[in-house]
CSV table of C-alpha atoms in Angstrom, one decimal:
chain,number,residue,atom,x,y,z
X,171,MET,CA,-22.1,20.4,21.9
X,172,ARG,CA,-21.7,16.9,23.2
X,173,ILE,CA,-18.7,14.8,24.2
X,174,ILE,CA,-19.3,11.1,24.5
X,175,ILE,CA,-16.5,9.1,26.3
X,176,LEU,CA,-17.1,5.5,25.5
X,177,PRO,CA,-15.8,2.6,27.6
X,178,ALA,CA,-12.4,1.8,26.2
X,179,PHE,CA,-10.7,-0.2,29.0
X,180,ASN,CA,-7.4,1.7,29.7
X,181,GLY,CA,-7.7,3.5,26.3
X,182,ASP,CA,-9.5,6.3,24.5
X,183,CYS,CA,-12.6,6.4,22.3
X,184,ILE,CA,-14.2,9.8,22.3
X,185,LEU,CA,-17.0,11.1,20.0
X,186,VAL,CA,-17.5,14.8,19.8
X,187,GLU,CA,-20.6,16.3,18.3
X,188,PHE,CA,-19.0,19.7,17.9
X,189,GLN,CA,-21.9,21.2,15.9
X,190,LEU,CA,-25.3,19.8,15.3
X,191,SER,CA,-24.8,16.5,13.3
X,192,HIS,CA,-21.1,17.2,12.8
X,193,TYR,CA,-18.8,14.7,14.5
X,194,ILE,CA,-15.1,14.2,15.4
X,195,LEU,CA,-14.0,10.7,16.5
X,196,ILE,CA,-10.9,10.8,18.6
X,197,ASP,CA,-9.3,7.3,18.7
X,198,GLY,CA,-11.2,3.9,18.8
X,199,GLY,CA,-10.1,2.1,21.9
X,200,TYR,CA,-9.7,-1.7,21.5
X,201,VAL,CA,-11.7,-4.0,19.2
X,202,ASP,CA,-14.1,-4.7,22.1
X,203,THR,CA,-14.8,-1.0,22.4
X,204,TYR,CA,-15.6,-0.8,18.7
X,205,GLU,CA,-17.8,-3.9,18.6
X,206,ASN,CA,-19.8,-3.2,21.8
X,207,TYR,CA,-20.1,0.6,21.8
X,208,LEU,CA,-18.7,2.5,18.9
X,209,PHE,CA,-20.2,0.4,16.1
X,210,PRO,CA,-23.8,0.7,17.4
X,211,THR,CA,-23.3,4.5,17.9
X,212,LEU,CA,-22.0,5.0,14.4
X,213,LYS,CA,-24.8,2.9,12.9
X,214,GLU,CA,-27.3,5.2,14.6
X,215,ILE,CA,-25.6,8.3,13.2
X,216,ALA,CA,-25.4,6.8,9.7
X,217,ALA,CA,-29.1,5.8,9.8
X,218,ARG,CA,-29.9,9.5,10.2
X,219,GLY,CA,-27.8,10.3,7.2
X,220,GLY,CA,-24.8,11.4,9.2
X,221,GLU,CA,-21.1,10.8,8.8
X,222,LEU,CA,-17.8,11.6,10.6
X,223,ASP,CA,-16.3,14.9,9.6
X,224,VAL,CA,-12.9,13.8,11.0
X,225,VAL,CA,-11.3,10.7,12.6
X,226,VAL,CA,-8.3,11.7,14.7
X,227,VAL,CA,-5.9,8.8,15.5
X,228,THR,CA,-3.8,10.5,18.1
X,229,HIS,CA,-0.9,8.1,18.0
X,230,ILE,CA,0.0,4.4,17.5
X,231,ASP,CA,-1.0,2.5,20.6
X,232,GLY,CA,-3.1,-0.6,21.0
X,233,ASP,CA,-5.6,1.2,23.3
X,234,HIS,CA,-6.2,3.9,20.7
X,235,ILE,CA,-5.7,2.3,17.3
X,236,SER,CA,-7.2,-1.2,17.4
X,237,GLY,CA,-10.8,-0.2,17.3
X,238,ILE,CA,-10.1,2.3,14.4
X,239,ILE,CA,-8.6,-0.5,12.3
X,240,ARG,CA,-11.7,-2.7,12.8
X,241,MET,CA,-13.9,0.3,12.0
X,242,MET,CA,-12.0,0.9,8.8
X,243,GLU,CA,-12.5,-2.8,7.8
X,244,ASP,CA,-16.3,-2.5,8.4
X,245,MET,CA,-16.8,1.2,7.3
X,246,PRO,CA,-20.2,1.4,9.0
X,247,ILE,CA,-20.3,5.2,8.4
X,248,GLY,CA,-18.9,7.7,5.9
X,249,ILE,CA,-15.6,9.3,6.9
X,250,ARG,CA,-14.7,12.6,5.2
X,251,GLU,CA,-11.1,12.7,6.4
X,252,ILE,CA,-8.6,11.1,8.8
X,253,TRP,CA,-5.7,12.7,10.7
X,254,TYR,CA,-3.1,10.1,11.5
X,255,ASN,CA,0.7,10.3,11.4
X,256,GLY,CA,1.8,6.9,9.9
X,257,TYR,CA,5.0,5.3,8.7
X,258,ARG,CA,5.3,7.6,5.6
X,259,HIS,CA,5.3,10.7,7.9
X,260,ILE,CA,8.4,9.7,9.8
X,261,GLN,CA,10.1,7.2,7.5
X,262,SER,CA,13.8,7.3,6.8
X,263,VAL,CA,15.8,5.4,4.2
X,264,ALA,CA,15.8,2.5,6.6
X,265,VAL,CA,14.0,-0.5,5.1
X,266,THR,CA,14.5,-4.2,4.2
X,267,VAL,CA,15.0,-6.5,1.2
X,268,ALA,CA,12.2,-8.7,0.0
X,269,GLU,CA,13.6,-12.0,1.3
X,270,LYS,CA,13.7,-10.5,4.9
X,271,GLU,CA,10.1,-9.4,4.9
X,272,THR,CA,8.9,-12.6,6.5
X,273,PHE,CA,11.5,-12.0,9.2
X,274,VAL,CA,10.2,-8.5,9.7
X,275,HIS,CA,6.7,-9.8,10.2
X,276,ARG,CA,7.6,-12.5,12.6
X,277,ASN,CA,10.1,-10.6,14.7
X,278,ILE,CA,8.8,-7.0,14.7
X,279,SER,CA,5.1,-7.1,13.8
X,280,LYS,CA,3.9,-9.5,16.5
X,281,GLU,CA,0.3,-9.3,17.9
X,282,CYS,CA,-0.1,-6.9,20.8
X,283,GLN,CA,-1.6,-9.0,23.6
X,284,VAL,CA,-3.7,-7.0,25.9
X,285,GLU,CA,-5.5,-8.6,28.8
X,286,LYS,CA,-9.4,-8.4,28.6
X,287,ALA,CA,-9.4,-6.7,25.3
X,288,LYS,CA,-9.2,-8.1,21.8
X,289,THR,CA,-6.7,-6.6,19.5
X,290,ILE,CA,-5.9,-6.6,15.8
X,291,SER,CA,-3.2,-9.1,14.6
X,292,ALA,CA,-0.3,-7.7,12.5
X,293,LYS,CA,-0.7,-9.1,9.0
X,294,GLN,CA,-0.1,-7.6,5.6
X,295,GLY,CA,-2.8,-5.3,4.4
X,296,CYS,CA,-4.5,-5.0,7.8
X,297,THR,CA,-2.7,-1.9,8.9
X,298,LEU,CA,-4.4,1.4,9.3
X,299,SER,CA,-2.3,2.9,6.6
X,300,ALA,CA,-3.4,0.2,4.1
X,301,LEU,CA,-7.0,0.6,5.0
X,302,ILE,CA,-7.0,4.4,4.6
X,303,ALA,CA,-5.6,3.9,1.1
X,304,LYS,CA,-8.0,1.1,0.3
X,305,ASN,CA,-11.1,3.1,1.4
X,306,GLY,CA,-9.9,6.3,-0.5
X,307,ILE,CA,-10.2,8.5,2.6
X,308,SER,CA,-8.7,12.0,2.6
X,309,TRP,CA,-5.6,11.7,4.7
X,310,ASN,CA,-4.0,14.6,6.7
X,311,THR,CA,-5.5,17.2,4.3
X,312,PRO,CA,-4.9,20.2,6.6
X,313,SER,CA,-1.2,19.6,6.2
X,314,LYS,CA,-1.5,18.7,2.5
X,315,GLY,CA,-0.8,15.1,3.2
X,316,TYR,CA,2.2,15.6,5.3
X,317,THR,CA,2.6,15.3,9.1
X,318,ILE,CA,0.0,16.8,11.3
X,319,MET,CA,2.0,18.7,13.9
X,320,ALA,CA,2.3,22.0,15.8
X,321,PRO,CA,2.1,24.8,15.1
X,322,MET,CA,-0.9,24.4,12.9
X,323,THR,CA,-4.3,26.2,12.8
X,324,PHE,CA,-7.0,25.5,10.3
X,325,PRO,CA,-10.8,25.6,9.9
X,326,LEU,CA,-13.2,22.6,10.3
X,327,GLY,CA,-16.5,23.9,8.9
X,328,ASP,CA,-17.4,26.7,11.2
X,329,ALA,CA,-15.0,25.5,13.9
X,330,ILE,CA,-11.2,26.2,14.3
X,331,ILE,CA,-8.6,23.6,15.2
X,332,HIS,CA,-5.2,24.5,16.8
X,333,VAL,CA,-2.8,21.6,16.8
X,334,LEU,CA,-0.6,21.6,20.0
X,335,SER,CA,1.4,18.4,19.5
X,336,PRO,CA,3.4,16.7,18.3
X,337,ASN,CA,6.1,19.2,17.3
X,338,ASN,CA,9.1,18.6,15.1
X,339,GLU,CA,11.2,17.3,18.0
X,340,ASP,CA,8.6,14.8,19.0
X,341,ILE,CA,8.5,13.4,15.4
X,342,GLU,CA,12.3,13.2,15.4
X,343,ALA,CA,12.2,11.3,18.7
X,344,LEU,CA,9.7,8.8,17.2
X,345,GLU,CA,11.9,8.3,14.1
X,346,SER,CA,14.9,7.8,16.3
X,347,PHE,CA,13.1,5.1,18.3
X,348,TRP,CA,12.1,3.4,15.0
X,349,LYS,CA,15.6,3.5,13.6
X,350,LYS,CA,17.0,1.9,16.8
X,351,ARG,CA,14.6,-0.9,16.4
X,352,LEU,CA,15.7,-1.4,12.8
X,353,ILE,CA,19.4,-1.3,13.8
X,354,LYS,CA,18.8,-3.9,16.5
X,355,ASP,CA,17.3,-6.2,13.8
X,356,GLY,CA,20.0,-5.4,11.2
X,357,LEU,CA,17.5,-4.0,8.7
X,358,LEU,CA,18.9,-0.7,7.6
X,359,LYS,CA,19.6,0.7,4.1
X,360,LYS,CA,17.7,-1.9,2.0
X,361,ALA,CA,14.9,-1.9,-0.5
X,362,HIS,CA,11.4,-2.6,0.8
X,363,SER,CA,7.7,-3.3,0.5
X,364,GLU,CA,5.7,-0.4,1.9
X,365,GLU,CA,2.8,-2.5,3.1
X,366,TYR,CA,5.1,-4.7,5.2
X,367,TRP,CA,6.7,-1.6,6.6
X,368,ASP,CA,3.4,-0.1,7.5
X,369,ASP,CA,2.8,-3.3,9.5
X,370,ALA,CA,6.2,-3.3,11.1
X,371,TYR,CA,6.0,0.3,12.0
X,372,GLU,CA,2.5,0.3,13.5
X,373,PHE,CA,2.9,-2.8,15.5
X,374,SER,CA,6.4,-2.2,16.9
X,375,ILE,CA,5.6,1.5,17.8
X,376,SER,CA,2.4,0.3,19.5
X,377,LYS,CA,4.6,-1.7,21.9
X,378,ASP,CA,6.7,1.3,23.0
X,379,MET,CA,6.3,1.1,26.8
X,380,PRO,CA,5.7,4.3,28.8
X,381,GLY,CA,9.1,6.0,29.3
X,382,PHE,CA,8.6,6.8,33.0
X,383,HIS,CA,8.6,5.2,36.4
X,384,PHE,CA,4.8,5.0,36.9
X,385,HIS,CA,3.4,5.5,40.4
X,386,GLU,CA,2.5,2.5,42.4
X,387,LYS,CA,-0.5,4.3,43.6
X,388,LYS,CA,-2.5,3.6,46.7
X,389,VAL,CA,-5.4,6.0,47.1
X,390,SER,CA,-4.4,8.5,49.7
X,391,LYS,CA,-6.1,8.3,53.1
X,392,SER,CA,-4.5,11.5,54.4
X,393,TYR,CA,-6.9,13.8,52.6
X,394,ASP,CA,-4.0,16.3,52.3
X,395,LEU,CA,-4.5,17.3,48.6
X,396,LEU,CA,-2.1,20.2,48.9
X,397,MET,CA,0.6,17.8,50.0
X,398,LEU,CA,-0.1,15.6,47.0
X,399,CYS,CA,0.4,18.6,44.8
X,400,LYS,CA,4.0,18.8,46.0
X,401,GLU,CA,4.9,15.3,44.7
X,402,ALA,CA,7.8,15.4,42.3
X,403,TYR,CA,6.9,15.4,38.7
X,404,GLU,CA,8.7,13.0,36.3
X,405,PRO,CA,7.9,13.7,32.6
X,406,ASP,CA,6.9,10.9,30.3
X,407,SER,CA,9.7,10.1,27.7
X,408,SER,CA,7.8,7.6,25.6
X,409,ALA,CA,8.4,8.4,21.9
X,410,SER,CA,4.9,7.0,21.0
X,411,ASN,CA,3.1,9.2,23.5
X,412,GLY,CA,5.2,12.1,22.5
X,413,SER,CA,3.9,11.7,18.9
X,414,SER,CA,0.3,12.0,20.1
X,415,ILE,CA,-1.9,14.6,18.3
X,416,SER,CA,-3.4,17.0,20.8
X,417,PHE,CA,-5.4,20.0,19.8
X,418,VAL,CA,-7.8,22.9,20.8
X,419,LEU,CA,-11.2,22.9,19.3
X,420,GLU,CA,-12.9,26.3,19.1
X,421,THR,CA,-16.6,26.5,18.1
X,422,GLU,CA,-19.8,28.3,18.9
X,423,GLY,CA,-17.9,30.4,21.5
X,424,LYS,CA,-16.6,27.3,23.2
X,425,ARG,CA,-13.0,26.2,23.6
X,426,LEU,CA,-12.1,22.6,24.3
X,427,LEU,CA,-8.7,21.0,25.0
X,428,PHE,CA,-8.1,17.4,23.9
X,429,LEU,CA,-4.7,16.1,25.0
X,430,GLY,CA,-4.5,12.5,23.8
X,431,ASP,CA,-1.4,11.0,25.5
X,432,SER,CA,0.8,14.0,24.7
X,433,HIS,CA,3.8,15.2,26.6
X,434,ALA,CA,3.0,18.2,28.9
X,435,GLU,CA,6.1,20.0,27.9
X,436,THR,CA,5.1,20.2,24.2
X,437,VAL,CA,1.6,21.3,25.1
X,438,VAL,CA,2.9,24.0,27.4
X,439,ALA,CA,5.1,25.5,24.8
X,440,SER,CA,2.4,25.4,22.1
X,441,LEU,CA,-0.2,27.0,24.4
X,442,ARG,CA,2.1,29.9,25.3
X,443,THR,CA,2.9,30.5,21.6
X,444,LEU,CA,-0.8,30.2,20.6
X,445,TYR,CA,-2.4,32.4,23.2
X,446,CYS,CA,0.5,34.6,24.4
X,447,GLU,CA,2.2,34.0,27.7
X,448,GLU,CA,1.1,37.2,29.2
X,449,LYS,CA,-2.6,36.2,28.8
X,450,ALA,CA,-2.2,33.0,30.9
X,451,PRO,CA,-4.0,31.2,32.4
X,452,TYR,CA,-6.1,30.2,29.5
X,453,LYS,CA,-9.8,29.3,30.0
X,454,PHE,CA,-11.2,26.1,28.5
X,455,ASP,CA,-14.8,24.9,28.6
X,456,ALA,CA,-13.5,21.3,29.0
X,457,VAL,CA,-10.2,19.5,29.2
X,458,LYS,CA,-9.6,15.8,28.3
X,459,LEU,CA,-6.6,15.0,30.5
X,460,SER,CA,-3.5,13.5,28.8
X,461,HIS,CA,-2.7,9.8,29.1
X,462,HIS,CA,-5.7,8.9,31.3
X,463,GLY,CA,-4.7,11.3,34.0
X,464,SER,CA,-1.1,10.2,34.4
X,465,TYR,CA,0.9,12.6,36.5
X,466,ASN,CA,3.8,12.0,34.1
X,467,ASN,CA,1.8,13.7,31.3
X,468,ASN,CA,-0.1,16.4,33.3
X,469,SER,CA,2.6,18.6,34.9
X,470,PRO,CA,2.2,21.3,37.5
X,471,GLU,CA,3.3,23.8,34.9
X,472,LEU,CA,0.5,22.7,32.6
X,473,PHE,CA,-2.1,23.1,35.3
X,474,SER,CA,-0.7,26.6,36.0
X,475,LEU,CA,-1.6,27.6,32.5
X,476,ILE,CA,-5.1,26.2,32.1
X,477,VAL,CA,-8.4,27.0,33.9
X,478,SER,CA,-11.5,24.8,33.4
X,479,ASP,CA,-14.5,23.6,35.4
X,480,LYS,CA,-14.9,20.3,33.4
X,481,TRP,CA,-12.1,17.6,33.4
X,482,LEU,CA,-12.5,14.4,31.4
X,483,ILE,CA,-10.8,11.2,32.4
X,484,SER,CA,-10.9,8.1,30.1
X,485,THR,CA,-9.7,4.9,31.8
X,486,ASN,CA,-10.9,1.8,33.7
X,487,GLY,CA,-7.8,2.1,35.9
X,488,ASP,CA,-6.2,-1.1,34.6
X,489,LYS,CA,-2.5,-1.5,33.8
X,490,TYR,CA,-1.1,1.6,35.5
X,491,ASN,CA,-4.0,2.4,37.9
X,492,HIS,CA,-4.7,5.7,36.3
X,493,PRO,CA,-5.6,8.5,37.1
X,494,ASP,CA,-2.8,9.5,39.5
X,495,MET,CA,-3.9,11.2,42.7
X,496,PRO,CA,-1.4,14.1,42.3
X,497,THR,CA,-3.1,14.9,38.9
X,498,LEU,CA,-6.5,15.1,40.6
X,499,ALA,CA,-5.1,17.0,43.5
X,500,HIS,CA,-3.9,19.8,41.2
X,501,ILE,CA,-7.3,20.1,39.7
X,502,ILE,CA,-9.3,20.0,42.9
X,503,THR,CA,-7.1,22.6,44.7
X,504,SER,CA,-7.2,25.1,41.8
X,505,GLY,CA,-9.9,27.2,43.4
X,506,VAL,CA,-12.5,26.6,40.7
X,507,ASN,CA,-15.8,24.7,41.1
X,508,ASN,CA,-14.5,21.6,39.3
X,509,GLN,CA,-16.4,18.7,37.8
X,510,LEU,CA,-14.4,15.5,37.3
X,511,TYR,CA,-16.0,13.2,34.7
X,512,PHE,CA,-15.1,9.6,34.6
X,513,ASN,CA,-16.2,7.0,32.0
X,514,TYR,CA,-15.9,4.2,34.6
X,515,PRO,CA,-16.9,4.1,38.3
X,516,LEU,CA,-13.3,3.8,39.7
X,517,PRO,CA,-12.3,3.2,43.3
X,518,VAL,CA,-10.8,6.7,43.3
X,519,CYS,CA,-14.2,8.1,42.6
X,520,GLN,CA,-15.7,6.6,45.7
X,521,GLU,CA,-12.6,7.8,47.7
X,522,LEU,CA,-13.1,11.3,46.5
X,523,LEU,CA,-16.7,11.3,47.6
X,524,LYS,CA,-15.6,11.3,51.2
X,525,PRO,CA,-16.4,14.6,53.0
X,526,ASP,CA,-12.7,15.1,54.2
X,527,TYR,CA,-11.6,15.8,50.6
X,528,HIS,CA,-14.2,18.5,50.3
X,529,GLU,CA,-13.0,20.5,53.3
X,530,GLY,CA,-12.1,23.8,51.6
X,531,HIS,CA,-12.4,22.4,48.1
X,532,ASP,CA,-15.4,22.7,45.8
X,533,PHE,CA,-15.7,19.8,43.3
X,534,ASP,CA,-18.0,17.1,42.0
X,535,VAL,CA,-17.2,13.6,40.9
X,536,ILE,CA,-19.4,12.5,38.0
X,537,MET,CA,-19.6,8.8,37.1
X,538,PRO,CA,-21.5,6.9,34.4
X,539,GLU,CA,-24.9,5.6,35.4
X,540,GLY,CA,-24.8,2.6,33.1
X,541,ASP,CA,-22.1,0.7,31.2
X,542,LYS,CA,-22.0,2.8,28.1
X,543,GLY,CA,-19.6,5.5,29.1
X,544,ILE,CA,-20.5,9.1,29.9
X,545,THR,CA,-21.9,12.1,27.9
X,546,ILE,CA,-20.9,15.6,28.7
X,547,THR,CA,-22.9,18.5,27.4
X,548,ILE,CA,-21.0,21.8,27.0
């Protein structure tokens, strides 16, 4: 089994070969990510007669969805099915009359500007929802076309998927966020055009800012990792991140945990239900940390429930300077021979190579050798 974490700036683009010639694509990063890294990789797979078994769009955020939209425009490879919770999966009766649709476009569906990374502009028919329909791709088939959410377990070939998030409360929180936006613009209880509302929904939700006070992090020079573990945990309250699809992949005797940008509280509850609380902690062969290693999405309680020796971190450290040192401290001090895999050579990687951090702690920092991300073999 191979996990390829492509360079996606501060976002996610992860290709998993979970069985020989069977692939899951988790998010697509920005358009730059797709054009420079994902497109050539997919063309190579397609040239060998391969296709993507599943594309998982964890949630609506520019650093996860923009590259997927461009991929769906190009279709360089066959896609059997897509898992993505769109407008139709959370919609209420709240919509707008035809004469106000231009207003919706101009005032809600504005282009998401992201420094150093090209994004997709919001325009009718260019949304992910419209492209899924246009390309005739099976959509959320495990849930019979409805919302992908926990608790849910289903087969994927010879593999098994356990959905951990979002749960019903997370979806309700996202709908509440969307309704408040509509109320603010006076657009409730009207008739509507679904394509415009796909646009409005995707591009306004993508601008939902993280609902926490992120750490102004300076890399610790104290080397006191146990002290860092005591830093107060503040949970992320972003509705968009809370709607993130996270899941366990079980195949060929391996168990992998992919956390998207999910809320730790939802994942904790799902893991306890799935594997029984008395059997904790739960062993995983690899864990992709939530929200690029943010301490607001990877709680001490979550770390108390999971054991792994491979931890995957997808970020270039821009925007919020992820990953957070308290997150890494909880991993390093867990008593396991840990391997921290980064898809960019971050300053924190160089810091953690210092001998002082290794006093009493057994861990390795693994960085990419080139500029094409990193591949982990499980």
